[in-house]
Amino acid sequence: MKPAYYITTPIYYPSDKLHIGHAYTTVAADAMARYKRLKGFDVMFLTGTDEHGQKIQRKAEERGVTPKQYVDSIVSGIKDLWSLLDISYDRFIRTTDPEHVAAIQYIFQTLYDQGDIYKSEYEGWYCTPCESFWTESQLVGGNCPDCGRPVEKTREESYFFRLSRYQQALIDLFEQNPDFIQPPSRANEMLNNFLRPGLEDLAVSRMTFNWGVPVPFDPKHVVYVWVDALSNYITALGYPDISGDFARYWPADVHLVGKEIVRFHTIVWPAMLMALKIKLPRQVYGHGWLLFKDGKMSKSKGNVIDPVVLCNKYGVDAIRYFLLREIPFGSDGIFTNEALISRINSDLANDLGNLVSRTAAMISKYFPDGLPVKRCAGLLDEDLISSCKALPETVEAAMEKMQFSQALADIWRIIGRSNKYIDDTAPWVLARDPEQTPRLAAVLYNLAEVIRVVSILLQPYMPATPGKIWRALGIDDPALTTWSSAGVFGLYRPGTRLGKSEPIFPRIDIKKEIAELDALLATAQPESVTAVSGPADSGKAAVQPDIAGVALIEFTDFVKVKMSVGQVLSCEKVQGSDKLLCSQVDLGGEIRQIVSGIAQSYQPDDMPGRQVVVVTNLKTRKIRGMDSKGMLLCATTPDGYRLLTVERQVPPGSEVG
Ligand code: MSP
């Protein structure tokens, strides 16, 4: 039987669309899950959504929808995002799943019955965005020590979990299992900041809102969202049924989490498991954050990046590669458009793309019937071949420590070496001398074989690219693409004929691309879109997949429409029409002529001086022989049209969106 491997991501709050920071964790977990499958493990890869809590209830109230309606719409977008990013999860848990809810009630009841949970009163501070309780002394400058946002004073009757009872057992756990928390620096942080100063019992129920799992024996209370959320790792395996998947996969091999929630995973979660007499996870890996130059990506700062926009522009594998390569896992890293573009251009287009396309092109040009069996080894080969043979082990060593960036750097080292091998062996020179044909064949064979090995090892990080490489080299036997076949040099089949190959990663014009990306990301902020229909204050209680039969468009379609505020300079009736007016509109220096069908609602004299909203990137239309270069936006009412305008004067040419 295959050995089991269980890996989890945090379950995400479906309070808004997810951004590139959330994608980062999930892509890393996916790479690990794919790597383990490739190595022959029976993998359980779990992700999901953390749907209860005050934050979600408030968001839903703001939108005028029920919490369940609200989360349903966001969760379907999250699943779409994971499918776009090629995330190969095996199970997706939602904390609103009835089996999960029943299991939480069982857990709460069990802990209460055995005296690990008791009733008292909570007085302190609560950070709603983090769903965290804090004491006065833990606040930093009066704010949440985790996220820096304001906290709310809370005083309510509450159930408490006897966390303090587990303090010594947790200290022992940390001290006796140095691998339990990775990277090790996070263990010291937990020991010094939380465990050694002394653990207080944890409030584990709330009364001031009701979007949560009701406490079974006291339904005025709902279970604290972190108790509900952390338990997902076992309820997804069927707990409290401890046969079946639970027996097969628990304990988890690794919980992958962002560093800000290591505390919950290494203190609260193990203590809960100890109380329930369940084995502890083998490891909690706290990775770093994807930052911007001005700090953490956050909705309130308006600096979040939509992964959909990036994937649509550069392809999923390029974005996955960037996330895994750019930042050593565990450390923080800064996202810049420049770093993204230069990685795509230098690593993917220049290094990998070039190696594959040059090799495939030379094989089909010099050996249209495929490489011959007769080949002649040369002095330069040994170094390339021996490093290629060592590569799977090097990659494995990095992956076992979740050093994705290191594993990719190791793979790219051999890609670089192979490109240099092409330059050093100069196949185009060998091709001029028929006596050198066996040498030319050996050079190209070695290159094809290195590329085959590289493509096998790339599968966890870039799931679509290896297939393209295999097509380019005519590799169609699955036996040549297994992990174990990567350790054997010499499996590529002579006589393989190659078709015409397409560039795997086309080269890009860096300057132009950065300018375009800057513009695109500036307009495409994910939090400005929501799957909830109707404006926030419309009071309409509906979350719908589409609006009254009108197909929904992607945000990326919407941003194609460019709009600006214009100021009407002059206006006249169009001769021979009682519906059309022709206006000259100032768009910030550019004067445009725009013909609109509003003559029955506005007189030409009404128009000069008005500020109007103009669609500026429509193709020029000829209306009654006159060029119209744009469109004025209007509301349609039973009494005619009403021009859209701005709430107060703005400079003509100001962008709308
Ligand atoms: N619901 C809790 C987790 C419960 S797990 C039992 C939660 N959700 S979250 O949606 O706010 O964040 C989940 C995770 O997203 C973070 O722990 C982290 O892994 C990831 N990230 C969110 N923003 C990130 C960055 N800017 N950079 C890297 N990871 C980020 O916390």
XYZ file of C-alpha atoms and ligand atoms in Angstrom:
688
model
C 0.000 0.000 0.000
C 1.211 3.506 -0.787
C 2.310 5.524 2.246
C -0.161 8.262 3.249
C 0.666 11.971 3.227
C -1.725 14.581 4.603
C -1.181 18.293 3.900
C -3.516 21.200 4.665
C -3.818 24.901 3.899
C -5.500 27.310 6.303
C -9.193 27.543 5.579
C -9.772 31.001 4.130
C -12.268 33.578 5.325
C -14.750 34.070 2.506
C -15.200 37.679 3.550
C -14.017 38.951 0.170
C -12.371 37.677 -2.982
C -8.983 36.120 -2.288
C -5.810 37.894 -3.380
C -2.355 36.796 -4.488
C -1.231 36.367 -0.846
C -3.863 33.673 -0.281
C -2.940 32.074 -3.596
C 0.659 31.918 -2.366
C -0.142 29.492 0.477
C -2.347 27.323 -1.681
C 0.113 27.138 -4.590
C 2.856 26.097 -2.151
C 0.649 23.380 -0.648
C -0.278 22.229 -4.143
C 3.371 21.981 -5.193
C 4.067 19.861 -2.121
C 1.034 17.643 -2.730
C 2.029 17.110 -6.381
C 5.608 16.371 -5.403
C 4.504 13.721 -2.903
C 2.130 12.125 -5.434
C 4.951 12.013 -7.938
C 7.055 10.232 -5.326
C 4.358 7.603 -4.896
C 2.461 8.792 -1.821
C -1.276 8.489 -1.319
C -1.877 12.191 -0.747
C -4.766 13.883 1.003
C -4.602 17.594 0.223
C -7.206 19.600 2.137
C -8.272 23.195 1.709
C -11.509 25.013 2.385
C -13.264 28.009 3.870
C -13.769 29.352 7.393
C -17.266 30.711 7.088
C -18.510 31.664 10.538
C -17.760 34.640 12.751
C -18.572 38.244 13.414
C -16.648 39.598 10.441
C -18.660 37.588 7.918
C -21.933 38.361 9.687
C -21.168 42.093 9.483
C -20.184 41.903 5.817
C -23.422 40.121 4.998
C -25.435 42.684 6.951
C -23.724 45.511 5.029
C -24.832 43.845 1.785
C -28.347 43.102 2.980
C -28.005 39.362 2.455
C -27.910 36.389 4.794
C -24.436 35.206 5.869
C -24.935 31.909 4.039
C -25.944 33.695 0.824
C -22.932 35.933 1.200
C -20.407 33.148 1.703
C -21.911 30.920 -0.994
C -21.153 33.501 -3.644
C -17.587 34.077 -2.459
C -16.853 30.360 -2.026
C -17.816 29.598 -5.593
C -15.336 32.287 -6.726
C -12.646 30.731 -4.510
C -13.201 27.331 -6.108
C -12.952 28.950 -9.554
C -9.681 30.553 -8.514
C -8.241 27.227 -7.369
C -9.277 25.599 -10.592
C -7.665 28.416 -12.595
C -4.454 28.000 -10.585
C -4.441 24.219 -11.159
C -4.802 23.451 -7.456
C -5.160 19.698 -7.100
C -6.923 19.576 -3.728
C -8.537 16.288 -2.764
C -11.099 17.738 -0.394
C -12.661 21.162 0.140
C -14.217 21.673 3.551
C -16.655 24.444 4.405
C -17.304 25.084 8.082
C -20.989 25.373 7.197
C -21.029 21.724 6.021
C -23.582 19.919 8.233
C -21.133 17.106 9.097
C -18.581 19.656 10.268
C -21.173 21.525 12.357
C -22.267 18.272 14.040
C -18.640 17.339 14.732
C -17.934 20.743 16.330
C -20.907 20.280 18.634
C -19.586 16.844 19.556
C -16.117 18.278 20.299
C -17.507 21.138 22.401
C -19.785 18.799 24.348
C -16.965 16.302 24.961
C -14.608 18.987 26.251
C -17.370 20.400 28.465
C -18.345 16.987 29.839
C -14.769 16.202 30.800
C -14.208 19.584 32.452
C -11.909 21.142 29.848
C -14.563 23.782 29.102
C -16.288 25.801 31.858
C -18.587 28.838 32.019
C -17.410 32.249 33.248
C -17.332 35.861 32.073
C -14.988 37.391 29.526
C -13.794 40.935 29.792
C -11.186 42.190 27.402
C -10.563 43.198 23.831
C -11.595 41.567 20.565
C -10.105 42.051 17.096
C -12.868 41.215 14.644
C -10.737 41.015 11.444
C -8.448 38.471 13.199
C -11.277 37.000 15.318
C -8.820 37.152 18.271
C -9.181 37.897 21.979
C -6.544 40.076 23.648
C -5.807 41.268 27.163
C -5.073 44.932 27.834
C -1.346 44.223 28.255
C -1.096 42.379 24.938
C -2.359 45.337 22.869
C 0.236 47.349 20.999
C -0.528 51.059 21.129
C -4.119 50.127 21.970
C -4.459 48.077 18.784
C -4.410 44.405 17.803
C -0.832 43.134 18.124
C -1.266 40.889 15.048
C -2.742 43.257 12.478
C -2.461 46.689 14.097
C -6.152 47.446 13.642
C -8.456 48.852 16.363
C -9.959 46.371 18.825
C -13.362 46.384 20.516
C -13.976 46.237 24.256
C -15.952 43.084 24.981
C -17.652 41.958 28.168
C -19.860 38.925 27.951
C -20.719 35.625 29.530
C -18.514 33.039 27.895
C -17.362 29.456 27.976
C -13.626 29.003 28.530
C -11.230 26.300 27.427
C -8.651 25.367 30.085
C -5.697 26.238 27.874
C -3.529 26.972 30.941
C -3.754 23.281 31.878
C -1.675 22.421 28.783
C 1.105 24.967 29.229
C 3.780 22.543 30.439
C 2.800 19.838 27.939
C 3.158 22.400 25.137
C 6.561 23.578 26.373
C 7.656 19.922 26.436
C 6.272 19.400 22.946
C 8.266 22.334 21.581
C 11.443 21.379 23.398
C 11.335 17.690 22.551
C 10.268 18.047 18.901
C 12.394 20.692 17.255
C 10.741 19.921 13.902
C 7.212 20.523 15.157
C 7.335 24.195 14.161
C 9.211 25.267 11.067
C 11.133 27.445 10.509
C 12.686 27.008 13.993
C 12.744 30.752 14.739
C 8.959 30.656 15.052
C 9.235 28.135 17.901
C 11.297 30.568 19.964
C 8.765 33.293 19.295
C 5.953 31.084 20.639
C 7.956 29.928 23.659
C 9.198 33.362 24.648
C 6.136 35.449 23.848
C 3.295 33.149 24.833
C 4.191 29.886 26.543
C 6.812 30.867 29.111
C 5.022 34.071 30.247
C 2.025 31.825 31.074
C -1.075 30.782 29.196
C -4.490 32.075 30.141
C -7.663 30.093 29.572
C -9.261 30.902 26.236
C -12.795 32.242 25.733
C -14.371 29.779 23.312
C -17.908 31.031 22.848
C -19.571 34.307 21.841
C -23.013 35.717 22.559
C -23.059 39.055 20.768
C -23.735 37.585 17.333
C -25.197 34.331 16.133
C -23.410 33.383 12.879
C -21.657 30.299 14.178
C -22.123 26.776 15.462
C -24.554 26.859 18.425
C -23.166 25.496 21.695
C -25.229 22.293 21.971
C -26.165 22.661 25.622
C -26.523 26.472 25.635
C -27.575 27.748 22.202
C -27.475 31.463 23.192
C -23.754 30.967 22.599
C -21.963 30.166 19.372
C -18.622 28.352 19.306
C -15.595 30.660 18.944
C -14.608 30.730 15.296
C -11.035 29.495 15.854
C -12.217 26.359 17.689
C -14.638 25.789 14.817
C -11.942 26.463 12.191
C -8.999 24.519 13.602
C -11.129 21.401 13.977
C -11.613 21.313 10.203
C -8.378 19.374 9.891
C -9.973 16.371 11.595
C -13.649 16.820 10.726
C -12.692 16.760 7.029
C -11.435 13.215 7.658
C -14.721 12.162 9.211
C -13.957 12.785 12.900
C -15.560 11.817 15.339
C -15.582 8.632 13.282
C -12.003 7.537 13.796
C -12.034 4.715 11.268
C -11.786 5.315 7.492
C -10.008 8.477 6.332
C -9.184 9.569 9.859
C -7.356 6.307 10.510
C -5.683 6.499 7.121
C -4.436 10.103 7.091
C -4.293 11.463 10.646
C -1.952 12.812 12.024
C -1.371 15.443 9.368
C 2.148 15.538 7.997
C 2.056 19.302 7.776
C -0.294 22.217 8.350
C 0.909 24.986 6.069
C -0.040 28.391 7.491
C 0.923 32.046 7.269
C 3.139 33.222 10.120
C 0.361 35.322 11.688
C -1.655 32.233 12.593
C 1.180 30.020 13.851
C 0.074 30.842 17.409
C -3.358 29.264 16.915
C -1.875 26.219 15.209
C 0.929 25.522 17.649
C -0.697 26.442 20.951
C -4.499 26.310 20.782
C -4.755 23.418 18.302
C -2.311 21.014 20.008
C -3.923 21.785 23.377
C -7.362 20.956 21.947
C -6.007 17.724 20.492
C -4.323 16.805 23.774
C -7.652 17.368 25.542
C -9.416 15.181 22.974
C -6.658 12.550 23.291
C -5.865 12.717 19.607
C -2.352 12.540 18.134
C -0.747 15.858 17.219
C 0.114 16.935 13.668
C 3.707 16.174 12.754
C 4.546 19.705 11.703
C 3.219 23.246 11.426
C 5.053 25.276 8.797
C 4.669 29.048 9.215
C 5.576 30.704 5.939
C 6.285 34.377 5.439
C 4.193 37.076 3.823
C 4.065 38.402 0.351
C 4.575 42.100 0.908
C 4.443 45.266 -1.091
C 7.037 47.946 -0.807
C 4.622 49.718 1.559
C 3.817 46.703 3.740
C 1.468 43.733 3.831
C -1.085 43.291 1.117
C -4.366 44.274 2.651
C -7.801 45.229 1.495
C -7.859 48.330 3.668
C -4.619 49.594 2.084
C -6.084 48.948 -1.358
C -2.845 47.288 -2.494
C -4.085 43.762 -3.087
C -3.285 41.981 -6.326
C -5.804 39.849 -8.135
C -4.226 36.536 -9.183
C -6.824 36.146 -11.953
C -5.541 39.243 -13.724
C -1.962 37.951 -13.557
C -2.864 34.439 -14.729
C -4.884 35.765 -17.640
C -1.969 37.886 -18.742
C 1.019 35.586 -18.203
C -0.392 32.088 -17.784
C -0.883 30.072 -14.637
C 2.479 28.319 -14.672
C 4.384 31.577 -14.903
C 2.573 32.946 -11.854
C 3.045 29.715 -9.895
C 6.719 29.723 -10.815
C 7.151 33.302 -9.688
C 5.458 32.729 -6.323
C 7.529 29.648 -5.550
C 10.846 30.906 -6.928
C 10.981 34.508 -5.848
C 10.703 34.139 -2.083
C 12.534 31.604 0.079
C 9.636 29.822 1.769
C 9.460 30.884 5.396
C 10.741 34.413 4.792
C 8.815 37.497 3.758
C 9.217 38.666 0.194
C 8.287 41.744 -1.758
C 6.020 41.596 -4.780
C 6.892 44.018 -7.546
C 5.770 44.069 -11.134
C 9.408 44.416 -12.166
C 10.408 41.231 -10.295
C 7.530 39.321 -11.847
C 8.272 40.412 -15.391
C 11.974 39.867 -15.120
C 11.540 36.341 -13.720
C 9.165 35.492 -16.558
C 11.498 36.920 -19.120
C 14.833 35.706 -17.888
C 14.045 32.369 -16.232
C 11.131 31.192 -18.320
C 11.510 32.745 -21.768
C 15.290 33.054 -21.968
C 16.536 30.093 -19.951
C 13.931 27.330 -20.085
C 12.019 28.406 -23.211
C 15.179 28.908 -25.205
C 16.742 25.636 -24.149
C 13.696 23.640 -25.201
C 13.043 25.470 -28.450
C 16.682 25.531 -29.545
C 17.113 21.825 -28.803
C 13.869 20.762 -30.486
C 14.575 22.955 -33.512
C 18.090 21.566 -33.934
C 16.958 17.943 -33.602
C 14.274 18.349 -36.238
C 16.555 20.343 -38.538
C 19.657 18.124 -38.370
C 17.897 14.799 -37.749
C 14.448 14.853 -39.387
C 14.124 11.083 -38.741
C 15.038 11.447 -35.077
C 18.386 11.090 -33.310
C 20.499 8.115 -34.425
C 21.691 5.333 -32.148
C 25.281 5.927 -33.201
C 26.591 8.735 -31.059
C 30.024 9.843 -29.996
C 30.711 11.062 -26.464
C 32.869 14.138 -25.904
C 34.859 15.765 -23.122
C 32.209 18.273 -22.195
C 29.490 15.671 -21.628
C 30.502 14.170 -18.299
C 29.968 17.291 -16.237
C 26.482 17.841 -17.687
C 25.445 14.212 -17.339
C 26.668 13.791 -13.777
C 24.925 16.960 -12.577
C 21.759 15.835 -14.307
C 21.931 12.455 -12.565
C 22.386 14.161 -9.188
C 19.512 16.572 -9.735
C 16.543 14.495 -8.467
C 18.248 13.960 -5.125
C 19.152 17.611 -4.780
C 15.577 18.626 -5.532
C 14.271 16.052 -3.103
C 16.502 17.377 -0.311
C 15.142 20.890 -0.827
C 11.528 19.742 -1.106
C 11.640 17.695 2.079
C 12.409 20.997 3.818
C 9.746 22.817 1.758
C 12.418 24.938 0.138
C 10.599 25.431 -3.154
C 12.762 28.320 -4.160
C 15.915 26.287 -3.556
C 14.562 23.320 -5.541
C 13.795 25.600 -8.477
C 17.189 27.282 -8.249
C 18.792 23.815 -8.432
C 16.746 22.945 -11.515
C 17.622 26.267 -13.135
C 21.290 25.739 -12.482
C 21.238 22.777 -14.836
C 19.116 24.657 -17.347
C 21.804 27.360 -17.368
C 24.522 24.760 -17.689
C 22.724 23.183 -20.652
C 22.432 26.504 -22.452
C 26.139 26.983 -21.918
C 26.742 23.433 -23.215
C 25.006 24.449 -26.435
C 27.255 27.478 -26.766
C 30.394 25.450 -25.934
C 29.648 22.525 -28.245
C 28.290 24.775 -31.053
C 26.086 22.141 -32.758
C 25.689 24.421 -35.808
C 29.447 24.137 -36.385
C 29.385 20.335 -35.933
C 26.526 20.188 -38.446
C 28.760 21.546 -41.187
C 31.047 18.492 -41.063
C 29.407 15.120 -41.952
C 32.114 13.290 -40.007
C 30.920 14.990 -36.853
C 27.363 13.636 -37.197
C 27.756 11.117 -34.322
C 29.133 13.895 -32.109
C 26.296 16.235 -33.083
C 23.835 13.434 -32.293
C 25.387 12.928 -28.847
C 25.202 16.637 -28.018
C 21.542 16.855 -28.976
C 20.752 13.579 -27.231
C 22.300 14.827 -23.982
C 20.287 18.005 -24.229
C 17.048 16.131 -24.902
C 17.726 13.906 -21.936
C 18.485 16.788 -19.566
C 15.283 18.471 -20.698
C 13.328 15.265 -20.068
C 14.691 15.048 -16.514
C 14.046 18.743 -15.868
C 10.476 18.455 -17.159
C 9.728 15.585 -14.766
C 11.015 17.551 -11.816
C 9.074 20.656 -12.849
C 5.681 18.982 -12.558
C 4.917 19.987 -8.956
C 5.534 23.676 -9.617
C 4.298 24.134 -13.181
C 1.711 21.470 -13.946
C 0.991 22.469 -17.567
C 4.515 23.150 -18.847
C 5.993 19.620 -18.730
C 3.280 18.353 -21.123
C 4.248 21.086 -23.602
C 7.894 20.106 -23.318
C 7.077 16.436 -23.890
C 5.118 17.342 -27.004
C 8.041 19.422 -28.241
C 10.435 16.481 -27.783
C 7.992 13.806 -28.928
C 7.949 12.069 -25.527
C 4.682 10.175 -25.253
C 5.510 7.183 -23.071
C 4.440 7.790 -19.430
C 7.282 5.526 -18.277
C 9.670 8.289 -19.369
C 8.010 10.877 -17.153
C 7.915 9.194 -13.729
C 9.968 10.371 -10.780
C 12.098 7.223 -10.799
C 12.847 7.634 -14.503
C 14.345 11.059 -13.715
C 17.207 9.321 -11.917
C 18.204 7.352 -15.014
C 20.128 9.110 -17.784
C 19.661 7.647 -21.255
C 15.969 6.840 -21.610
C 15.126 9.291 -24.407
C 14.391 7.202 -27.496
C 16.565 7.598 -30.574
C 14.456 7.787 -33.722
C 11.819 10.039 -32.117
C 10.609 12.382 -34.855
C 9.744 15.904 -33.815
C 6.972 18.039 -35.198
C 7.004 21.807 -35.383
C 7.193 23.164 -31.850
C 5.696 26.324 -30.458
C 7.555 28.623 -28.073
C 6.838 27.511 -24.526
C 7.309 30.934 -22.966
C 7.392 33.717 -25.528
C 9.845 36.492 -24.823
C 8.405 39.791 -23.672
C 9.312 43.411 -24.051
C 10.107 44.206 -20.410
C 9.585 47.971 -20.406
C 6.318 47.855 -22.300
C 5.073 44.969 -20.216
C 5.802 46.675 -16.898
C 3.937 49.790 -18.012
C 0.959 47.705 -19.121
C 0.938 45.672 -15.932
C 1.147 48.795 -13.758
C -1.906 50.173 -15.545
C -3.820 46.923 -15.427
C -3.259 46.246 -11.737
C -4.059 49.825 -10.824
C -7.551 49.365 -12.230
C -8.081 45.756 -11.188
C -8.409 45.761 -7.401
C -10.221 42.597 -6.373
C -12.077 44.186 -3.486
C -13.813 46.556 -5.869
C -15.639 43.601 -7.361
C -17.988 41.389 -5.498
C -20.141 38.504 -6.529
C -23.049 39.998 -4.612
C -25.528 41.639 -6.921
C -26.804 45.113 -6.205
C -24.915 47.953 -4.578
C -23.976 47.598 -0.927
C -26.764 49.840 0.285
C -29.478 48.684 -2.088
C -31.054 46.503 0.578
C -31.778 43.834 -2.041
C -31.523 40.465 -0.324
C -30.213 38.456 -3.211
C -26.994 36.760 -4.145
C -27.334 35.449 -7.659
C -25.060 33.805 -10.143
C -26.252 36.242 -12.763
C -28.500 39.258 -12.908
C -31.943 38.633 -14.359
C -30.772 36.443 -17.196
C -27.902 38.762 -18.174
C -24.647 36.833 -18.402
C -22.074 37.999 -15.870
C -18.747 39.187 -17.203
C -15.310 38.837 -15.694
C -13.810 41.845 -13.985
C -11.085 41.689 -16.592
C -13.778 42.292 -19.256
C -15.142 45.258 -17.352
C -11.751 46.959 -17.081
C -11.478 46.934 -20.857
C -14.099 49.703 -20.898
C -12.311 53.020 -20.382
C -14.339 55.904 -19.003
C -13.490 59.481 -18.160
C -15.236 62.619 -17.023
C -15.664 65.137 -19.843
C -16.839 68.747 -19.865
C -19.206 69.785 -22.652
C -17.855 72.838 -24.483
C -20.598 73.308 -27.088
C -23.568 71.426 -28.463
C -25.901 71.601 -31.475
C -28.766 69.645 -32.997
C -27.870 67.186 -35.739
C -29.504 68.394 -38.970
C -32.482 66.274 -40.061
C -32.818 64.394 -36.739
C -35.086 65.186 -33.826
C -33.265 62.725 -31.554
C -29.566 63.511 -31.967
C -27.325 66.122 -30.375
C -23.713 66.647 -31.351
C -21.440 67.791 -28.489
C -17.823 68.897 -28.370
C -16.441 67.450 -25.154
C -13.193 68.374 -23.400
C -11.483 65.250 -22.064
C -8.571 66.932 -20.374
C -6.921 68.606 -23.334
C -8.401 66.390 -26.032
C -11.630 67.656 -27.610
C -13.928 64.906 -28.854
C -17.052 65.128 -30.979
C -19.757 62.859 -29.574
C -23.192 62.259 -31.095
C -25.881 61.095 -28.654
C -29.604 60.336 -28.907
C -30.657 62.659 -26.094
C -32.297 65.549 -27.988
C -35.714 64.795 -26.532
C -34.396 65.156 -22.995
C -31.858 68.004 -23.387
C -31.774 71.223 -25.421
C -28.413 72.153 -27.022
C -28.251 75.179 -24.715
C -28.585 72.914 -21.646
C -25.356 71.164 -22.410
C -22.305 73.511 -22.307
C -20.516 73.394 -18.935
C -22.027 70.062 -17.909
C -19.695 67.380 -16.640
C -20.550 64.041 -18.219
C -19.268 60.452 -18.043
C -17.806 59.353 -21.382
C -16.863 55.883 -22.636
C -13.610 56.796 -24.343
C -12.368 53.630 -26.009
C -15.259 52.841 -28.359
C -14.358 52.620 -32.026
C -15.355 55.759 -33.943
C -18.901 55.492 -35.307
C -20.422 57.443 -38.216
C -23.865 58.700 -37.240
C -25.724 60.662 -39.943
C -22.394 61.227 -41.640
C -20.792 62.666 -38.499
C -17.923 61.017 -36.623
C -18.804 60.169 -33.019
C -15.783 59.389 -30.836
C -17.271 58.157 -27.579
C -20.507 57.711 -25.730
C -22.202 59.748 -23.014
C -23.619 57.555 -20.242
C -27.248 58.121 -19.241
C -29.820 56.592 -16.969
C -32.981 55.579 -18.826
C -36.207 56.641 -17.099
C -39.859 56.615 -18.246
C -39.470 60.390 -18.801
C -36.410 60.085 -21.008
C -32.649 60.151 -20.426
C -30.734 61.616 -17.508
C -27.036 62.208 -18.071
C -24.607 60.616 -15.612
C -22.416 63.180 -13.913
C -20.059 63.513 -10.948
C -21.079 64.529 -7.477
C -18.784 67.591 -7.579
C -16.620 69.222 -10.257
C -13.476 67.297 -11.220
C -10.747 68.130 -13.760
C -11.925 67.091 -17.269
C -10.208 63.834 -18.269
C -10.406 62.300 -14.758
C -10.664 58.540 -15.096
C -13.806 56.743 -13.993
C -13.692 53.204 -12.578
N -9.558 31.633 8.583
C -8.270 31.832 9.120
C -7.470 30.540 9.078
C -8.096 29.391 9.796
S -7.159 27.933 9.613
C -7.815 26.890 10.687
C -7.525 32.902 8.302
N -7.965 33.137 7.072
S -7.400 34.242 6.075
O -8.202 34.114 4.896
O -7.368 35.513 6.709
O -5.912 33.920 5.769
C -5.483 32.637 5.511
C -4.058 32.569 5.062
O -3.852 33.302 3.866
C -2.960 33.119 5.935
O -2.613 32.374 7.029
C -1.830 33.048 4.969
O -1.441 31.705 4.856
C -2.483 33.503 3.696
N -2.196 34.903 3.400
C -3.049 35.974 3.434
N -2.371 37.089 3.042
C -1.096 36.766 2.743
C 0.026 37.463 2.257
N 0.003 38.754 1.959
N 1.163 36.749 2.061
C 1.233 35.399 2.310
N 0.202 34.730 2.781
C -0.965 35.367 3.019
O -6.557 33.444 8.807
